[in-house]
Short mmCIF file of C-alpha atoms and ligand atoms in Angstrom, two decimals:
data_model
loop_
_atom_site.label_atom_id
_atom_site.label_comp_id
_atom_site.label_asym_id
_atom_site.label_seq_id
_atom_site.Cartn_x
_atom_site.Cartn_y
_atom_site.Cartn_z
CA MET A 1 -2.84 -46.63 -12.04
CA ALA A 2 -5.05 -44.58 -14.28
CA ILE A 3 -3.50 -41.37 -15.40
CA ASP A 4 -5.03 -38.60 -13.46
CA VAL A 5 -5.19 -35.67 -15.72
CA ARG A 6 -6.86 -33.23 -13.46
CA PRO A 7 -8.85 -30.66 -15.35
CA PRO A 8 -7.14 -27.31 -15.52
CA LEU A 9 -8.65 -24.74 -13.18
CA ARG A 10 -11.87 -23.77 -14.83
CA ILE A 11 -13.34 -20.33 -15.21
CA ASP A 12 -16.67 -21.53 -13.85
CA HIS A 13 -14.83 -22.45 -10.69
CA LEU A 14 -14.92 -18.76 -9.93
CA ALA A 15 -18.69 -18.70 -9.64
CA VAL A 16 -18.57 -21.71 -7.33
CA ILE A 17 -15.98 -20.07 -5.15
CA ILE A 18 -17.82 -16.81 -4.93
CA GLU A 19 -21.10 -18.49 -4.13
CA ALA A 20 -19.61 -20.76 -1.51
CA VAL A 21 -17.75 -17.98 0.19
CA MET A 22 -20.75 -15.75 0.29
CA SER A 23 -23.12 -18.36 1.59
CA ASP A 24 -20.98 -19.59 4.45
CA LYS A 25 -18.51 -17.39 6.23
CA TRP A 26 -16.48 -20.16 7.82
CA ASN A 27 -16.39 -22.46 4.87
CA TYR A 28 -12.84 -22.49 3.60
CA SER A 29 -13.30 -25.71 1.64
CA VAL A 30 -13.20 -23.96 -1.72
CA PHE A 31 -9.93 -22.29 -0.80
CA TRP A 32 -8.58 -25.61 0.34
CA GLU A 33 -9.55 -27.34 -2.87
CA GLU A 34 -8.21 -24.57 -4.99
CA ALA A 35 -4.92 -24.53 -3.07
CA ILE A 36 -4.52 -28.29 -3.42
CA ASN A 37 -5.38 -28.11 -7.11
CA ILE A 38 -2.72 -25.50 -7.70
CA LEU A 39 -0.18 -27.43 -5.68
CA ARG A 40 -0.94 -30.66 -7.53
CA ALA A 41 -0.38 -28.91 -10.81
CA ARG A 42 3.06 -27.86 -9.57
CA LYS A 43 4.15 -31.33 -8.48
CA SER A 44 4.71 -34.54 -10.38
CA GLU A 45 1.74 -36.79 -10.82
CA GLN A 46 3.20 -39.47 -8.61
CA GLU A 47 4.08 -37.13 -5.79
CA SER A 48 0.73 -35.46 -6.03
CA GLU A 49 -1.14 -38.78 -5.81
CA MET A 50 1.01 -40.12 -3.06
CA TRP A 51 0.65 -37.20 -0.67
CA LEU A 52 -1.72 -34.49 -1.73
CA GLY A 53 -4.38 -36.81 -3.06
CA ARG A 54 -4.71 -38.49 0.30
CA ILE A 55 -5.38 -35.50 2.48
CA ILE A 56 -9.08 -35.13 3.11
CA TYR A 57 -10.74 -31.86 3.91
CA HIS A 58 -12.77 -32.23 7.11
CA LYS A 59 -14.12 -28.87 8.31
CA SER A 60 -13.36 -25.18 8.83
CA GLU A 61 -13.36 -23.02 11.90
CA ALA A 62 -12.27 -19.43 12.47
CA SER A 63 -8.93 -19.06 10.64
CA LEU A 64 -8.53 -22.83 10.66
CA ILE A 65 -8.99 -25.76 8.33
CA VAL A 66 -9.10 -29.26 9.77
CA VAL A 67 -7.92 -32.02 7.46
CA LEU A 68 -7.70 -35.77 7.83
CA VAL A 69 -4.59 -37.82 7.21
CA PRO A 70 -4.03 -41.58 7.49
CA SER A 71 -1.13 -41.69 9.96
CA LYS A 72 1.28 -39.79 12.14
CA PHE A 73 4.08 -40.53 9.69
CA PHE A 74 2.00 -39.23 6.81
CA GLN A 75 1.15 -36.11 8.76
CA ASP A 76 4.81 -35.35 9.51
CA GLN A 77 5.78 -35.82 5.88
CA VAL A 78 3.04 -33.57 4.62
CA LYS A 79 3.95 -30.93 7.15
CA THR A 80 7.59 -30.80 6.18
CA ARG A 81 6.99 -31.09 2.47
CA TYR A 82 3.96 -28.92 1.84
CA LEU A 83 2.62 -27.05 4.84
CA ASN A 84 4.37 -23.76 4.11
CA GLU A 85 3.37 -23.81 0.49
CA ILE A 86 -0.23 -24.66 1.28
CA GLU A 87 -0.53 -21.94 3.90
CA GLN A 88 0.99 -19.43 1.52
CA LEU A 89 -1.49 -20.37 -1.20
CA LEU A 90 -4.34 -20.05 1.27
CA VAL A 91 -3.25 -16.52 2.15
CA GLU A 92 -3.11 -15.64 -1.52
CA LEU A 93 -6.49 -17.11 -2.28
CA SER A 94 -8.42 -16.06 0.78
CA GLY A 95 -6.65 -12.88 1.79
CA THR A 96 -6.41 -14.13 5.34
CA GLU A 97 -4.11 -16.38 7.32
CA ILE A 98 -5.58 -19.85 7.69
CA LYS A 99 -3.87 -22.50 9.78
CA ILE A 100 -4.11 -26.20 9.11
CA GLU A 101 -4.91 -28.69 11.81
CA PHE A 102 -4.28 -32.36 11.12
CA LYS A 103 -6.38 -35.18 12.48
CA ILE A 104 -5.42 -38.78 12.08
CA GLN A 105 -8.10 -40.96 10.68
CA SER A 106 -7.18 -44.49 11.65
CA ALA A 107 -9.19 -46.80 9.39
CA ASN A 108 -10.13 -45.80 5.91
CA LYS A 109 -13.84 -45.35 6.16
CA GLU A 110 -14.12 -44.77 9.87
CA ARG A 111 -15.58 -41.50 10.99
CA VAL A 112 -13.20 -39.27 12.78
CA SER A 113 -13.53 -39.43 16.45
CA GLU A 114 -13.09 -35.96 17.89
CA THR A 115 -10.96 -37.48 20.62
CA ILE A 116 -8.16 -38.50 18.27
CA GLU A 117 -6.36 -35.22 18.50
CA ALA A 118 -3.32 -34.89 16.39
CA PRO A 119 -0.76 -32.61 17.95
CA VAL A 120 -1.89 -29.11 17.16
CA THR A 121 0.71 -26.48 16.58
CA ASN A 122 0.82 -23.65 19.07
CA SER A 123 -0.03 -21.11 16.46
CA ALA A 124 -3.07 -23.05 15.34
CA LYS A 125 -4.22 -23.26 18.92
CA SER A 126 -3.76 -19.60 19.51
CA THR A 127 -5.52 -18.53 16.33
CA SER A 128 -8.71 -20.20 17.42
CA LYS A 129 -8.67 -18.29 20.69
CA LYS A 130 -7.33 -14.89 19.85
CA VAL A 131 -7.22 -13.16 16.50
CA SER A 132 -3.78 -13.16 14.98
CA ARG A 133 -2.56 -10.16 13.06
CA HIS A 134 -3.69 -9.82 9.50
CA PRO A 135 -0.94 -11.03 7.19
CA MET A 136 -1.25 -8.10 4.79
CA LEU A 137 -1.60 -5.29 7.32
CA ASN A 138 0.83 -3.40 9.51
CA ALA A 139 -0.31 -4.11 13.07
CA ASP A 140 0.79 -0.64 14.19
CA TYR A 141 -1.59 1.12 11.85
CA THR A 142 -4.58 1.25 14.15
CA PHE A 143 -7.02 3.95 15.22
CA ASP A 144 -5.48 3.82 18.68
CA HIS A 145 -2.16 4.93 17.25
CA PHE A 146 -3.68 7.64 15.09
CA VAL A 147 -3.79 11.17 16.46
CA ILE A 148 -6.85 13.07 15.35
CA GLY A 149 -6.36 16.77 14.64
CA ASP A 150 -8.01 19.50 12.60
CA ASN A 151 -6.23 18.31 9.49
CA ASN A 152 -7.62 14.78 9.53
CA ASN A 153 -10.72 14.96 11.70
CA PHE A 154 -13.24 14.33 8.97
CA ALA A 155 -11.28 11.53 7.30
CA ALA A 156 -10.54 9.79 10.61
CA ASN A 157 -14.15 9.88 11.76
CA ALA A 158 -15.42 8.62 8.44
CA ALA A 159 -12.85 5.83 8.53
CA LEU A 160 -13.96 4.84 12.00
CA ALA A 161 -17.61 4.80 11.01
CA ILE A 162 -16.77 2.62 8.02
CA ALA A 163 -14.75 0.21 10.11
CA ARG A 164 -17.73 -0.18 12.43
CA GLU A 165 -20.20 -0.84 9.63
CA PRO A 166 -18.34 -1.72 6.47
CA GLY A 167 -20.20 -1.63 3.21
CA THR A 168 -23.17 0.29 4.53
CA ILE A 169 -22.50 4.01 4.63
CA TYR A 170 -19.77 5.36 2.43
CA ASN A 171 -18.80 3.10 -0.39
CA PRO A 172 -16.24 3.51 -1.74
CA PHE A 173 -14.31 5.67 0.68
CA LEU A 174 -11.37 7.53 -0.81
CA ILE A 175 -8.71 9.36 1.15
CA TYR A 176 -6.46 11.74 -0.76
CA GLY A 177 -3.61 14.04 0.17
CA GLY A 178 0.15 14.53 0.00
CA VAL A 179 2.83 12.11 1.03
CA GLY A 180 3.30 11.16 4.68
CA LEU A 181 -0.01 12.54 5.91
CA GLY A 182 -1.46 9.26 7.16
CA LYS A 183 -3.42 7.87 4.20
CA THR A 184 -2.00 4.37 4.46
CA HIS A 185 -2.27 4.44 8.23
CA LEU A 186 -5.99 5.27 8.10
CA LEU A 187 -6.70 2.83 5.31
CA GLN A 188 -5.05 0.01 7.22
CA SER A 189 -6.71 1.04 10.49
CA ILE A 190 -10.02 0.19 8.86
CA GLY A 191 -8.66 -3.22 7.89
CA ASN A 192 -7.17 -3.90 11.30
CA MET A 193 -10.33 -2.96 13.11
CA VAL A 194 -12.59 -5.06 10.92
CA HIS A 195 -10.16 -7.95 11.22
CA LEU A 196 -10.27 -7.70 15.00
CA THR A 197 -14.04 -7.48 15.27
CA ASN A 198 -14.92 -9.79 12.37
CA PRO A 199 -12.00 -12.13 11.80
CA GLU A 200 -14.02 -14.14 9.31
CA LYS A 201 -14.17 -11.23 6.88
CA LYS A 202 -11.89 -11.48 3.93
CA ILE A 203 -9.79 -8.34 3.89
CA ILE A 204 -7.43 -7.63 1.03
CA TYR A 205 -4.85 -4.87 1.17
CA VAL A 206 -2.89 -4.17 -1.98
CA GLN A 207 -0.89 -1.35 -3.46
CA MET A 208 -2.03 -0.28 -6.88
CA ASP A 209 1.33 -1.23 -8.42
CA ASN A 210 1.06 -4.73 -7.05
CA PHE A 211 -2.51 -5.11 -8.19
CA THR A 212 -1.33 -4.28 -11.70
CA THR A 213 1.66 -6.63 -11.58
CA GLU A 214 -0.40 -9.44 -10.14
CA PHE A 215 -2.99 -9.00 -12.84
CA ILE A 216 -0.41 -9.02 -15.63
CA GLU A 217 1.26 -12.08 -14.17
CA SER A 218 -2.05 -13.86 -13.85
CA ILE A 219 -2.57 -13.38 -17.58
CA ALA A 220 0.90 -14.65 -18.38
CA ARG A 221 0.30 -17.74 -16.26
CA LYS A 222 -3.22 -18.17 -17.60
CA GLU A 223 -4.52 -17.86 -14.06
CA GLN A 224 -6.84 -14.92 -14.48
CA HIS A 225 -9.65 -16.83 -12.85
CA LEU A 226 -7.58 -17.07 -9.67
CA PHE A 227 -6.99 -13.37 -9.72
CA LYS A 228 -10.70 -12.77 -10.13
CA ALA A 229 -11.55 -15.30 -7.47
CA LYS A 230 -9.24 -13.56 -5.05
CA TYR A 231 -10.43 -10.00 -5.54
CA ARG A 232 -14.08 -10.47 -6.27
CA THR A 233 -14.67 -12.43 -3.08
CA ALA A 234 -13.25 -9.75 -0.79
CA ASP A 235 -15.42 -8.38 1.98
CA ILE A 236 -13.13 -5.40 2.35
CA LEU A 237 -10.87 -4.29 -0.48
CA LEU A 238 -8.21 -1.74 0.41
CA ILE A 239 -6.22 -0.35 -2.52
CA ASP A 240 -3.40 2.02 -1.67
CA ASP A 241 -2.06 4.74 -3.99
CA ILE A 242 -4.44 4.47 -6.91
CA HIS A 243 -2.66 7.42 -8.57
CA SER A 244 -0.04 4.95 -9.74
CA ILE A 245 -2.56 3.19 -11.95
CA THR A 246 -1.20 2.67 -15.44
CA LYS A 247 -2.88 3.49 -18.68
CA ARG A 248 -3.14 -0.20 -19.53
CA GLU A 249 -6.69 -0.82 -20.51
CA GLY A 250 -6.73 -4.38 -19.23
CA THR A 251 -5.87 -3.44 -15.68
CA GLN A 252 -8.35 -0.59 -15.62
CA GLU A 253 -11.04 -2.81 -16.99
CA GLU A 254 -10.31 -5.48 -14.41
CA LEU A 255 -10.45 -2.94 -11.61
CA PHE A 256 -13.69 -1.59 -13.01
CA TYR A 257 -15.35 -5.00 -12.99
CA THR A 258 -13.95 -5.86 -9.57
CA PHE A 259 -15.39 -2.60 -8.33
CA ASN A 260 -18.80 -3.34 -9.77
CA ALA A 261 -18.90 -6.85 -8.37
CA LEU A 262 -18.00 -5.68 -4.87
CA TYR A 263 -20.21 -2.63 -5.02
CA ASP A 264 -23.24 -4.65 -6.05
CA ASN A 265 -22.64 -7.00 -3.15
CA LYS A 266 -22.24 -4.12 -0.70
CA LYS A 267 -18.63 -4.96 0.03
CA GLN A 268 -16.58 -2.10 1.35
CA MET A 269 -13.86 -0.54 -0.78
CA VAL A 270 -11.33 2.00 0.41
CA PHE A 271 -8.79 3.76 -1.78
CA THR A 272 -6.02 6.26 -1.26
CA CYS A 273 -4.64 8.71 -3.77
CA ASP A 274 -2.08 11.51 -3.67
CA ARG A 275 -4.43 13.99 -5.32
CA PRO A 276 -8.12 14.43 -6.09
CA VAL A 277 -9.28 11.74 -8.48
CA SER A 278 -10.32 14.38 -10.98
CA GLU A 279 -6.62 15.12 -11.45
CA ILE A 280 -5.52 11.63 -12.44
CA LYS A 281 -5.19 11.89 -16.16
CA GLU A 282 -4.54 8.23 -16.86
CA ILE A 283 -7.91 6.81 -15.91
CA THR A 284 -10.99 6.26 -17.96
CA ASP A 285 -14.06 8.31 -17.18
CA ARG A 286 -16.07 5.35 -16.02
CA LEU A 287 -13.45 4.30 -13.48
CA ARG A 288 -13.02 7.87 -12.26
CA ASN A 289 -16.75 8.04 -11.86
CA ARG A 290 -16.68 4.91 -9.66
CA PHE A 291 -13.93 6.28 -7.42
CA GLU A 292 -15.84 9.50 -6.95
CA ARG A 293 -19.10 7.77 -6.22
CA GLY A 294 -18.84 7.37 -2.45
CA LEU A 295 -17.09 9.70 -0.07
CA ASN A 296 -13.84 11.46 -1.01
CA VAL A 297 -12.03 13.20 1.84
CA ASP A 298 -8.67 14.93 1.92
CA LEU A 299 -5.91 15.00 4.52
CA GLN A 300 -4.08 18.26 5.14
CA PRO A 301 -0.66 18.81 6.72
CA PRO A 302 -0.99 18.80 10.51
CA SER A 303 -1.10 22.02 12.51
CA TYR A 304 1.54 22.78 15.15
CA GLU A 305 -0.65 21.34 17.93
CA THR A 306 -1.31 18.14 16.03
CA ARG A 307 2.37 17.75 15.16
CA PHE A 308 3.18 18.11 18.81
CA ALA A 309 0.54 15.58 19.87
CA ILE A 310 1.69 13.07 17.25
CA LEU A 311 5.33 13.34 18.31
CA ARG A 312 4.45 13.03 21.98
CA LYS A 313 2.51 9.87 21.27
CA LYS A 314 5.25 8.31 19.13
CA ILE A 315 7.94 9.14 21.67
CA GLU A 316 5.85 7.63 24.43
CA SER A 317 5.22 4.43 22.54
CA TRP A 318 8.85 4.11 21.50
CA GLY A 319 9.94 4.65 25.08
CA VAL A 320 12.58 7.26 24.19
CA ASN A 321 13.44 10.21 26.31
CA ILE A 322 13.04 13.38 24.26
CA PRO A 323 12.23 16.53 26.22
CA ASP A 324 9.33 18.78 25.29
CA GLU A 325 11.68 21.56 24.33
CA SER A 326 13.20 19.35 21.64
CA ILE A 327 9.75 18.38 20.43
CA GLN A 328 8.94 22.08 20.11
CA ILE A 329 12.06 22.67 18.03
CA ILE A 330 11.15 19.82 15.72
CA CYS A 331 7.55 20.97 15.37
CA ASN A 332 8.65 24.49 14.57
CA ASN A 333 11.02 23.36 11.87
CA ILE A 334 9.22 20.48 10.26
CA THR A 335 5.87 21.46 8.90
CA THR A 336 5.61 19.19 5.89
CA ASN A 337 4.18 15.88 7.06
CA VAL A 338 4.16 13.19 9.71
CA ARG A 339 6.68 10.97 7.98
CA ASP A 340 9.28 13.74 8.17
CA LEU A 341 8.52 14.20 11.86
CA GLU A 342 9.08 10.49 12.40
CA LYS A 343 12.36 10.57 10.52
CA ALA A 344 13.56 13.36 12.79
CA ILE A 345 12.88 11.50 16.02
CA THR A 346 14.27 8.29 14.57
CA LYS A 347 17.51 10.10 13.92
CA LEU A 348 17.59 11.59 17.40
CA ARG A 349 16.90 8.24 18.99
CA ALA A 350 19.66 6.56 17.01
CA PHE A 351 22.07 9.30 17.96
CA SER A 352 21.31 9.08 21.67
CA GLU A 353 21.40 5.27 21.68
CA LEU A 354 24.59 4.91 19.68
CA MET A 355 26.47 7.76 21.34
CA GLY A 356 24.99 7.22 24.78
CA LYS A 357 24.13 10.90 24.99
CA GLU A 358 21.12 12.64 26.40
CA ILE A 359 18.92 14.50 23.97
CA THR A 360 19.08 18.19 24.73
CA PRO A 361 17.78 21.14 22.68
CA GLU A 362 21.35 21.73 21.48
CA VAL A 363 21.74 18.13 20.36
CA THR A 364 18.39 18.37 18.62
CA ARG A 365 19.37 21.49 16.67
CA GLU A 366 22.78 20.16 15.79
CA GLN A 367 21.69 16.68 14.75
CA LEU A 368 18.70 17.81 12.75
CA LYS A 369 20.31 20.83 11.12
CA ASP A 370 20.47 19.38 7.61
CA PHE A 371 17.18 17.71 8.04
CA PHE A 372 15.40 20.95 8.81
CA SER A 373 16.72 22.61 5.69
CA VAL A 374 15.81 19.62 3.51
CA THR A 375 12.24 19.36 4.73
CA ASN A 376 11.78 23.04 4.13
CA ARG A 377 12.55 22.47 0.49
CA LYS A 378 8.94 22.04 -0.38
CA ASN A 379 8.30 25.55 0.80
CA ILE A 380 10.00 26.82 -2.32
CA SER A 381 7.32 27.02 -4.94
CA ILE A 382 7.78 25.99 -8.53
CA ASP A 383 6.18 29.28 -9.36
CA LEU A 384 9.15 31.07 -7.82
CA ILE A 385 11.61 28.85 -9.69
CA ILE A 386 9.87 29.51 -12.99
CA LYS A 387 9.84 33.25 -12.31
CA GLU A 388 13.52 33.43 -11.38
CA VAL A 389 14.81 31.27 -14.21
CA ALA A 390 12.64 33.00 -16.79
CA SER A 391 13.80 36.44 -15.70
CA TYR A 392 17.46 35.33 -15.79
CA PHE A 393 16.98 34.43 -19.45
CA ASN A 394 14.89 37.53 -20.22
CA LEU A 395 11.76 35.50 -20.66
CA THR A 396 8.41 35.46 -18.85
CA SER A 397 6.81 32.74 -16.73
CA GLN A 398 4.16 32.52 -19.39
CA ASP A 399 6.83 31.50 -21.95
CA PHE A 400 7.63 28.44 -19.84
CA ARG A 401 4.04 27.37 -19.51
CA GLN A 402 3.18 27.68 -23.18
CA LYS A 403 3.84 25.08 -25.82
CA ARG A 404 6.61 26.95 -27.71
CA ARG A 405 9.50 24.64 -28.46
CA THR A 406 12.13 26.99 -29.88
CA GLN A 407 15.58 26.42 -28.47
CA SER A 408 15.62 29.89 -26.90
CA VAL A 409 12.70 28.91 -24.68
CA SER A 410 13.00 25.17 -24.31
CA PHE A 411 16.53 25.11 -22.92
CA PRO A 412 15.84 27.64 -20.11
CA ARG A 413 12.57 25.85 -19.47
CA GLN A 414 14.44 22.58 -19.01
CA ILE A 415 16.77 24.28 -16.57
CA ALA A 416 13.76 25.38 -14.55
CA MET A 417 12.45 21.81 -14.63
CA TYR A 418 15.81 20.48 -13.50
CA ILE A 419 15.99 22.95 -10.60
CA SER A 420 12.42 22.14 -9.56
CA ARG A 421 13.37 18.48 -9.37
CA GLU A 422 16.59 19.23 -7.51
CA ILE A 423 15.46 21.56 -4.79
CA THR A 424 11.83 20.70 -4.13
CA GLU A 425 10.02 17.56 -3.09
CA TYR A 426 7.42 17.81 -5.82
CA SER A 427 6.89 14.80 -8.01
CA THR A 428 7.48 15.02 -11.74
CA THR A 429 3.72 14.88 -12.21
CA GLU A 430 3.24 17.88 -9.94
CA ILE A 431 6.05 19.73 -11.67
CA GLY A 432 4.49 18.93 -15.05
CA GLU A 433 1.25 20.55 -13.87
CA GLU A 434 3.08 23.77 -13.06
CA PHE A 435 4.74 23.83 -16.45
CA GLY A 436 1.48 24.28 -18.32
CA GLY A 437 0.17 20.73 -17.83
CA ARG A 438 3.08 18.83 -19.30
CA ASP A 439 3.40 15.09 -18.91
CA HIS A 440 5.75 13.76 -16.23
CA THR A 441 7.86 12.06 -18.91
CA THR A 442 8.55 15.47 -20.46
CA ILE A 443 9.86 16.65 -17.09
CA MET A 444 12.04 13.57 -16.69
CA HIS A 445 13.39 14.03 -20.19
CA GLY A 446 14.15 17.72 -19.53
CA CYS A 447 15.97 16.96 -16.27
CA GLN A 448 18.01 14.24 -17.92
CA LYS A 449 18.98 16.55 -20.73
CA ILE A 450 20.26 19.24 -18.37
CA SER A 451 22.20 16.79 -16.25
CA ASP A 452 23.81 15.41 -19.44
CA ILE A 453 24.68 18.87 -20.71
CA MET A 454 26.19 19.84 -17.38
CA LYS A 455 28.59 16.94 -17.71
CA SER A 456 29.75 17.96 -21.18
CA ASP A 457 29.57 21.75 -20.98
CA PRO A 458 31.37 23.26 -17.96
CA THR A 459 29.74 26.67 -18.39
CA ILE A 460 26.28 25.43 -17.51
CA GLU A 461 26.75 24.20 -13.96
CA PRO A 462 27.77 27.58 -12.49
CA ILE A 463 24.65 29.14 -14.00
CA VAL A 464 22.43 26.46 -12.48
CA LYS A 465 24.16 26.78 -9.11
CA GLU A 466 23.81 30.52 -9.11
CA LEU A 467 20.13 30.25 -9.98
CA ILE A 468 19.56 27.75 -7.16
CA ARG A 469 21.29 30.07 -4.70
CA LYS A 470 19.16 33.01 -5.80
CA ILE A 471 15.94 31.01 -5.63
CA LYS A 472 16.73 29.71 -2.16
CA THR A 473 17.46 33.18 -0.80
CA GLU A 474 14.35 34.53 -2.45
CA GLY A 475 12.32 31.59 -1.06
CA LEU A 476 13.53 32.14 2.49
CA ASN A 477 12.73 35.83 2.38
CA SER A 478 9.28 35.44 0.96
P1 ADP B 501 0.81 8.37 3.47
O1 ADP B 501 0.24 7.03 3.15
O2 ADP B 501 -0.22 9.46 3.43
O3 ADP B 501 2.02 8.70 2.66
P2 ADP B 501 1.41 7.12 6.00
O4 ADP B 501 0.06 6.62 6.36
O5 ADP B 501 2.39 6.15 5.49
O6 ADP B 501 1.29 8.34 4.98
O7 ADP B 501 1.99 7.89 7.27
C1 ADP B 501 3.37 8.15 7.43
C2 ADP B 501 3.75 7.89 8.86
O8 ADP B 501 3.16 8.85 9.69
C3 ADP B 501 3.27 6.55 9.37
O9 ADP B 501 4.25 5.97 10.17
C4 ADP B 501 2.04 6.88 10.19
O10 ADP B 501 1.87 5.98 11.26
C5 ADP B 501 2.34 8.26 10.69
N1 ADP B 501 1.14 9.09 10.87
C6 ADP B 501 0.52 9.81 9.92
N2 ADP B 501 -0.52 10.48 10.42
C7 ADP B 501 -0.57 10.19 11.73
C8 ADP B 501 -1.41 10.58 12.81
N3 ADP B 501 -2.44 11.41 12.63
N4 ADP B 501 -1.16 10.05 14.02
C9 ADP B 501 -0.12 9.23 14.22
N5 ADP B 501 0.72 8.82 13.25
C10 ADP B 501 0.51 9.29 12.02
MG1 MG B 502 0.89 5.62 1.75
#
């Protein structure tokens, strides 16, 4: 047998893939070929010839590829040996779940008769009738499950409009706001809705961290063209938490070019971020400019009414019995975000299920006591911490925000950083901002230093504790 040295995956394959995908929405043949190529490269030459080389691509339908195999025995072997791996590769390449249907082609050259039906798996059958869930999206994150209130009205309506007509009105769409306010939920609602109404669309959801890792790994494996092929053929690209983008030029450049390719082809992009894009220091101006190009909308913490409505809805869908009075208590005490509200009812539910007890207002207060005080932590401002610590050391708040590095200032300043980290929910980046625009690594370093010193010098801890007590009392009274 002639040695089959298959050409390595070529860069120009990318252009072919993009063109094919764009010209024919149901044509998965390029994904099939690419998947088989990758798989062949992973297996020995003999194995690859024996099995993979004899599967013939036949046609594509919605979420389905039909392939031809020579016999029932062959089909069973291929299924047990490779089906999982092939389907996994197809998800990676296409961003959507594609099932494989086998047809047995009796004689070599004979055309397939549509009546020779190989047994079709149940899942393959069902995918052609009803749309299965998108493999990258959380099926619960839908518009139906999202409560619209004053805090998210604009963002939710824009998201809905985009899901109805992706790529036409606001591109890109960027949702920003604090943790637990529903950014990921809204972002994925767009994906879920488009997937339901247009299952042929290639939707990719990725967290910024994973985008970066995937890109770096693709370089290490010399598979950058696959990375490009995956992202630049998306119809809808959803990138979550872009604030965690790294300074690495390569990743930023790749994202920039991906953006341009999709933008030029009127493909919808949606991003989320924990702050306005203008406040991400790490990104280049040209990338920032792209993010800000479309529509940027913020999410605010929910009002009392919205908190109540959200909890009611969750409780209903979870089928737990929590009386309105308990919901009121929770809504009065947890004002931070929706995730904290969810944690509270999760705890109550667990308690009532495990202990077999009814949830009463008393149980609610008792069980969530610690929780209420923790979620109120964010109410203490860093400003207050800076003020209190500075005055304890006979300094001013201004001293902490300036660049001075003398020991008399920097040690108290580090204590204030440490306390900020301990008793508030602010991120080190946010804390850095409050300390005169210092980098988050400076904050981490400061906190580490204080916690080290506290271990070696027993006089420090009582001071820190006393300061925390004072700040908390001050915070509650303000
Ligand atoms: P973020 O991405 O902003 O940190 P998430 O989207 O993860 O927040 O939301 C946290 C949790 O709160 C999720 O379980 C989400 O379903 C829920 N949630 C947030 N906002 C709403 C809302 N308006 N209606 C219903 N659930 C919500
Ligand atoms: Mg999120």
